[in-house]
Short mmCIF file of C-alpha atoms in Angstrom, two decimals:
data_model
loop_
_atom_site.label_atom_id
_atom_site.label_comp_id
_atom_site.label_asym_id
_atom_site.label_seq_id
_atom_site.Cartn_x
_atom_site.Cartn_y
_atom_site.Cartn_z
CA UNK H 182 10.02 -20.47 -1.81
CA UNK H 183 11.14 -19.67 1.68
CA UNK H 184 8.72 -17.72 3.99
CA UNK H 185 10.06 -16.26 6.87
CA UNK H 186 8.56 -16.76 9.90
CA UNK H 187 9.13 -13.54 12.49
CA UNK H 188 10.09 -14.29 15.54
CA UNK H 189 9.05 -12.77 19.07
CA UNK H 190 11.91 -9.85 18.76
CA UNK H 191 10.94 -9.85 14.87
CA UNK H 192 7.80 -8.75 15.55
CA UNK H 193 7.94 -6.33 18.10
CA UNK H 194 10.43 -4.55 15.95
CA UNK H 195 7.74 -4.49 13.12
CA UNK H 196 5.10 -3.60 14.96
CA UNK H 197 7.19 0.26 16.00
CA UNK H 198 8.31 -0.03 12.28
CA UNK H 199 4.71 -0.09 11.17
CA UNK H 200 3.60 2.44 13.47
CA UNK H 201 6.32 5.02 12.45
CA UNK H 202 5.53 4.40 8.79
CA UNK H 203 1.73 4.93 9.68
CA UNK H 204 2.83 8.50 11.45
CA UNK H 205 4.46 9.79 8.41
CA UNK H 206 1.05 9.55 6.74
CA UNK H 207 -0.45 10.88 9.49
CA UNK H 208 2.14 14.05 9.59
CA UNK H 209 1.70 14.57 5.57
CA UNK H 210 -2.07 14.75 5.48
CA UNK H 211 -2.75 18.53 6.50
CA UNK H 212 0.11 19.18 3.60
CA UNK H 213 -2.03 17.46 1.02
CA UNK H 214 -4.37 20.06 -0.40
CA UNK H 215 -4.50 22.37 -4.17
CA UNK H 216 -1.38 23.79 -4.94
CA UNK H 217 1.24 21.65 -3.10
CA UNK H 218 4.00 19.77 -5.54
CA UNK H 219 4.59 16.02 -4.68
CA UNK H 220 8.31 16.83 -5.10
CA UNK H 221 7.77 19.32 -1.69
CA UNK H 222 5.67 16.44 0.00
CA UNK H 223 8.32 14.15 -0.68
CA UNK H 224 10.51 16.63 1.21
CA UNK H 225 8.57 17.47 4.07
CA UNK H 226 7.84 13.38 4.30
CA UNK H 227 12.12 12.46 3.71
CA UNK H 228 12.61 15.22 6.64
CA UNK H 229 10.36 14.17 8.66
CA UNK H 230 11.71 10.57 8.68
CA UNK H 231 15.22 11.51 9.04
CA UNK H 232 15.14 14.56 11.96
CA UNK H 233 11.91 13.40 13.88
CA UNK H 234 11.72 9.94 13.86
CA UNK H 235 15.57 8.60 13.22
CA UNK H 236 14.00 6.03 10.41
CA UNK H 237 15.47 5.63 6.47
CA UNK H 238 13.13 6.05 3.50
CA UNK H 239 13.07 2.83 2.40
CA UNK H 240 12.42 3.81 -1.48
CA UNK H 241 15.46 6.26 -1.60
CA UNK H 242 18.00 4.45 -4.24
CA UNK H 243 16.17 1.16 -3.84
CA UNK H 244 17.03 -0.54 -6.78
CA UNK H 245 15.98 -3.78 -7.75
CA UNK H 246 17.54 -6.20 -10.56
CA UNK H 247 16.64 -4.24 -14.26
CA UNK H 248 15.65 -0.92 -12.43
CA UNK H 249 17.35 2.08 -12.08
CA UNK H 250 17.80 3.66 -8.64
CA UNK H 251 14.67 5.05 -7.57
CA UNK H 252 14.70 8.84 -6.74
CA UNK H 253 13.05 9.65 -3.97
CA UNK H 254 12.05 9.08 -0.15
CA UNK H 255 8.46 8.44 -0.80
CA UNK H 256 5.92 7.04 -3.83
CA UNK H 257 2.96 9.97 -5.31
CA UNK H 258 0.93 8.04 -7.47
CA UNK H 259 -1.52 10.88 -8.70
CA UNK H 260 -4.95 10.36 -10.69
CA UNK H 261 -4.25 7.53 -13.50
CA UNK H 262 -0.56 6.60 -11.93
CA UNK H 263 -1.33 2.78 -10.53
CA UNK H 264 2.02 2.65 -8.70
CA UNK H 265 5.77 3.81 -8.33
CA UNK H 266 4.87 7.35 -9.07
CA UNK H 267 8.14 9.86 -8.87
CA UNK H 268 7.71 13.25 -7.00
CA UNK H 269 8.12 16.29 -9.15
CA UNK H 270 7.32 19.84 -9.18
CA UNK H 271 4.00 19.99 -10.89
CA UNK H 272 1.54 21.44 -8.45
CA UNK H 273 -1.63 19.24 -7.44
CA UNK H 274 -4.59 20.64 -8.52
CA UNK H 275 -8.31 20.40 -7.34
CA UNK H 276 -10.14 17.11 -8.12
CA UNK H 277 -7.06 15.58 -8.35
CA UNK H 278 -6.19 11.74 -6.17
CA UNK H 279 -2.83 10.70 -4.80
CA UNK H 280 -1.84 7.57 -3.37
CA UNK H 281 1.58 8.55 -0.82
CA UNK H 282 3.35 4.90 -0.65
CA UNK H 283 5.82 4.81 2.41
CA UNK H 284 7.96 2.71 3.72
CA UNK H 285 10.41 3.18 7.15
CA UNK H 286 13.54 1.18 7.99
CA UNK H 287 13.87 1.43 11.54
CA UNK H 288 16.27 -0.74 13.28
CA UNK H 289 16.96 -2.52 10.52
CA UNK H 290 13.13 -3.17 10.08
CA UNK H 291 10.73 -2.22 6.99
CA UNK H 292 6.78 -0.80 7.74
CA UNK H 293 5.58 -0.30 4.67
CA UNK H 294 2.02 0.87 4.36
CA UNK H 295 0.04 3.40 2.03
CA UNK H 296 -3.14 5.65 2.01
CA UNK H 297 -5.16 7.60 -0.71
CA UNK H 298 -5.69 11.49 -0.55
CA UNK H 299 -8.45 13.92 -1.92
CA UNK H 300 -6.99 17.15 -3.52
CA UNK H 301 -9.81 19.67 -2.67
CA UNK H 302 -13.35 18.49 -3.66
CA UNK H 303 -12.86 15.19 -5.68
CA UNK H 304 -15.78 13.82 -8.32
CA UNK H 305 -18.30 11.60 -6.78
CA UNK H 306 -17.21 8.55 -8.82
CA UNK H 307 -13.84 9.70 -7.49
CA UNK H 308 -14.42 8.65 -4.04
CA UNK H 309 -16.04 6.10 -4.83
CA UNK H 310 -13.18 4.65 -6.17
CA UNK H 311 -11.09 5.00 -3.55
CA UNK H 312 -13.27 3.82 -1.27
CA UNK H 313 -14.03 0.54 -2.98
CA UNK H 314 -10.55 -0.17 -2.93
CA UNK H 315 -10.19 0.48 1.05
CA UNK H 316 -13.07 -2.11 0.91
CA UNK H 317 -10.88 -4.59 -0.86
CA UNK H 318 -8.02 -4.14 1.23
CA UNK H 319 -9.89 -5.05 4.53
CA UNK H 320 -11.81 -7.69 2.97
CA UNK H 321 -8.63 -9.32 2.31
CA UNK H 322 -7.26 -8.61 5.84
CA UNK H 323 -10.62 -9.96 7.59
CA UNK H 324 -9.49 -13.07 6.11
CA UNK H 325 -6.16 -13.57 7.40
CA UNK H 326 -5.63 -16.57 10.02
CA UNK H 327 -3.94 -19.46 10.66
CA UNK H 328 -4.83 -22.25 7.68
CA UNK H 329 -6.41 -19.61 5.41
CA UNK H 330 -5.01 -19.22 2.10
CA UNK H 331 -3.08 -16.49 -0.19
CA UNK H 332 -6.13 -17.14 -2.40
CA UNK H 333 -8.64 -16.20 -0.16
CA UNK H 334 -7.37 -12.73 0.21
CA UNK H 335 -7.16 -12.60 -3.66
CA UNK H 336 -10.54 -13.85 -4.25
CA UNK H 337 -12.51 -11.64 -1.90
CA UNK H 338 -10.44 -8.64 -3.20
CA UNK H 339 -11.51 -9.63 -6.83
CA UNK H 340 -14.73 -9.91 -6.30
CA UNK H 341 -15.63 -7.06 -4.09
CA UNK H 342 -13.73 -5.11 -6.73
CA UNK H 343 -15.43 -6.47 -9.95
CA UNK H 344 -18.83 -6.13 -8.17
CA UNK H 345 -18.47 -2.94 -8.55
CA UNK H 346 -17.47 -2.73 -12.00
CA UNK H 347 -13.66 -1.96 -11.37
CA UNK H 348 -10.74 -3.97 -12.39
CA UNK H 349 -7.39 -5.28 -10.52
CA UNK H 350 -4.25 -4.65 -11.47
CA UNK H 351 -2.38 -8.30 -11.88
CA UNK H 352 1.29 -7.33 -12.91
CA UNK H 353 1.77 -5.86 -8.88
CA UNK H 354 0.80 -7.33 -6.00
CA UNK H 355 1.57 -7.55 -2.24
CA UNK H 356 4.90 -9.11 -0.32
CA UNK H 357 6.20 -10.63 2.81
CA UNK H 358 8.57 -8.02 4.15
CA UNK H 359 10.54 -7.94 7.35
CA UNK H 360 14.53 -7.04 7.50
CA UNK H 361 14.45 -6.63 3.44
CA UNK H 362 11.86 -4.84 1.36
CA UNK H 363 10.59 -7.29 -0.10
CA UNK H 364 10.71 -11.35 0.52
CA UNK H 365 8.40 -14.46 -0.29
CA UNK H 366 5.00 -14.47 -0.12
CA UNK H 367 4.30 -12.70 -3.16
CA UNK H 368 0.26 -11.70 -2.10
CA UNK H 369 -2.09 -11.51 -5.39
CA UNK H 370 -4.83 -9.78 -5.35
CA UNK H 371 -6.73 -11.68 -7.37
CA UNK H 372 -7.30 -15.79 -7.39
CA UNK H 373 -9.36 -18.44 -6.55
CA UNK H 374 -10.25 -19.34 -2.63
CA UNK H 375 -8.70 -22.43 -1.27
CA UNK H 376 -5.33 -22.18 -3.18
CA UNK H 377 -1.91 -20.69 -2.66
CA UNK H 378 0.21 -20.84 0.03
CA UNK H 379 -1.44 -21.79 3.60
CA UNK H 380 -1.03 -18.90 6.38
CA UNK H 381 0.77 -19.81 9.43
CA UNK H 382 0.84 -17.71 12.77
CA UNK H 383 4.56 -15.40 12.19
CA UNK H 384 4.19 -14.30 8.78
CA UNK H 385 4.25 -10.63 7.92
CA UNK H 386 3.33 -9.79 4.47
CA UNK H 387 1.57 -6.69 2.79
CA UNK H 388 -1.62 -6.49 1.19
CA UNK H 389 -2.34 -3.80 -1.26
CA UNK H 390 -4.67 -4.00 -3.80
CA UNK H 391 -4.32 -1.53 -6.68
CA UNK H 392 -7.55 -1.05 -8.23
CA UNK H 393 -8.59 1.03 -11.64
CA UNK H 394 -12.42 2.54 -13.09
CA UNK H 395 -11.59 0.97 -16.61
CA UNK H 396 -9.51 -1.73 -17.17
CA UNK H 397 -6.87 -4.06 -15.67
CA UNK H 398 -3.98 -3.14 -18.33
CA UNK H 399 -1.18 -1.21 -17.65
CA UNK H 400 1.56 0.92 -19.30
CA UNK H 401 5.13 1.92 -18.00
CA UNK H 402 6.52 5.22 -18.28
CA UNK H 403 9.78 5.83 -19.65
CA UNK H 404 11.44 6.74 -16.60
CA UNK H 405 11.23 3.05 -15.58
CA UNK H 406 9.00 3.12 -12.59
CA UNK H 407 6.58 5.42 -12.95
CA UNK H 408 3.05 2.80 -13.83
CA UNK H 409 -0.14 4.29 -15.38
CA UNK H 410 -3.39 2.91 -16.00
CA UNK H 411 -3.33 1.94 -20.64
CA UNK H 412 -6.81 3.59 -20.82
CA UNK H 413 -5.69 6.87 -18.79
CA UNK H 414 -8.50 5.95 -16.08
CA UNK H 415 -8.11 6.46 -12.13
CA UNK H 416 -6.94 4.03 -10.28
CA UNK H 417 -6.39 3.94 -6.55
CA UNK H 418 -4.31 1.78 -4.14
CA UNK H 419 -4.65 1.15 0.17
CA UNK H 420 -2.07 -0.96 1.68
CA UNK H 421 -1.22 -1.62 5.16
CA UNK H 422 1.13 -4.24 6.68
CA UNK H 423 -0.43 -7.67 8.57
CA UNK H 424 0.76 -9.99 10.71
CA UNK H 425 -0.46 -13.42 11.41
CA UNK H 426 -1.54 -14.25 14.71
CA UNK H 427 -2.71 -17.23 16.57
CA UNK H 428 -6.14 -16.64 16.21
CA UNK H 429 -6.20 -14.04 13.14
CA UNK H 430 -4.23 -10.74 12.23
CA UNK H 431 -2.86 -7.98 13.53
CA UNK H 432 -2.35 -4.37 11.13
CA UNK H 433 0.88 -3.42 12.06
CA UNK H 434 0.42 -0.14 10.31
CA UNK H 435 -1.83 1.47 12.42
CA UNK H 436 -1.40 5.08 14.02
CA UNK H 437 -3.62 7.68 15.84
CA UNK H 438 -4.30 8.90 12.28
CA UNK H 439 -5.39 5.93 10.79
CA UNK H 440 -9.09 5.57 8.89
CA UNK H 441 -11.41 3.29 10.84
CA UNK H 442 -12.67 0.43 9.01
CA UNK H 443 -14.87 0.04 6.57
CA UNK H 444 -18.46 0.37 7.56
CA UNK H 445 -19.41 -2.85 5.06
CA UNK H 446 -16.91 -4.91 7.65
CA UNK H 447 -19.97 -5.00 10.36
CA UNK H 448 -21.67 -7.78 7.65
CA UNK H 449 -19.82 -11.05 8.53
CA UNK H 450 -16.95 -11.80 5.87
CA UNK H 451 -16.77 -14.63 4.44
CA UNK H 452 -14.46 -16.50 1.82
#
């Protein structure tokens, strides 16, 4: 396994790669309401990218070994879809959840981040969801630092999500990314503290836990790369993109737009 470790100029192309992918969020959320296809917020997000910010939709004909080409600009993972959900022109209806996964090339750079979305009034249990799993995330970031472990992340992520009687997905997980996609660490969300690869200060990697009400199993869709929950429950997924510092982490995917942290982050965190 080789890791890359980002250099000075790495990073600080990252860190306006990160940003820019955070903006696009922030520009789509307004558009995200009853009635509204994910095909035409896949437009309005692929637009935005190309004539405002001069960045390349990562996803657009990515196409790893045993895929096909994947369709579109951006990811809508709506309701039971865990991941890898492809735009079309079926209109979003009230209650409903959508994860919008993007990723930015800028410079020859990938930010890569992703938020969840309420369609109208959501259910109670809903939310909840969703806002378990923004707990997981950032209880996996807290953790980040120099001589902490991939299993550390995975742990706390596990448990805060089992706690509350959730389950994680195993089969996808996050990744070191920098000048490709995707690169070495692969970041589980699951796993036992103390074990996996130790952190060092220049890593950037993802972390992006993908969390379901019922249970951990998955199904994939004929089209390849569309992923859905096997007992048709919600899931939801939060992912942002972290460096490691000298003394901790730094979210790379942050923008004017971004949630605040978790209010459960003001308890000390430990492994």
């Amino acid at each position: 396994m080789t890791i890359v470790i980002k250099t000075q100029e790495d990073i600080e192309k990252m860190r306006i790669a990160g940003r820019l992918a955070s903006e696009v969020l922030d520009y789509i959320t307004p558009f995200v309401k009853p009635g509204v296809t994910t095909l035409e917020l896949n437009r309005l997000c692929h637009e935005y990218m190309v004539n405002v910010q001069g960045t390349i939709p990562a996803p657009l004909n990515y196409c790893p070994p045993g895929y096909t080409p994947y369709p579109a600009a951006i990811c809508t993972s709506v309701n039971q879809v865990i991941c890898h959900g492809i735009p079309n022109d079926k209109p979003l209806k009230n209650g409903d959840v959508v994860n919008l996964d993007i990723t930015v090339i800028k410079d020859g750079y990938h930010g890569d981040n992703s938020r969840m979305y309420e369609v109208g009034t959501v259910a109670s249990h809903t939310r909840r969801l969703s806002q378990v799993t923004y707990e997981c995330m950032w209880l996996g970031i807290e953790l980040v630092k120099p001589g902490a472990r991939l299993g550390d992340i995975g742990a706390a992520i596990q448990r805060h999500a089992e706690k509350n009687g959730y389950s994680v997905v195993r089969e996808f997980c996050g990744h070191g990314i920098g000048k490709k996609f995707h690169e070495e660490p692969q970041v589980l969300h699951y796993g036992k503290p103390g074990t996996g690869v130790e952190l060092k200060a220049g890593m950037i990697f993802t972390i992006e836990p993908m969390i379901n009400a019922g249970k951990k199993d998955i199904r994939s869709m004929p089209d390849g790369w569309t992923i859905v929950t096997k007992d048709r429950s919600i899931s939801a997924q939060w992912e942002h993109t972290i460096l490691v510092t000298e003394t901790g982490y730094e979210v790379l995917t942050q923008s004017a737009g971004s949630p605040a942290k978790p209010a459960l982050l003001s308890a000390p965190v430990t492994a």
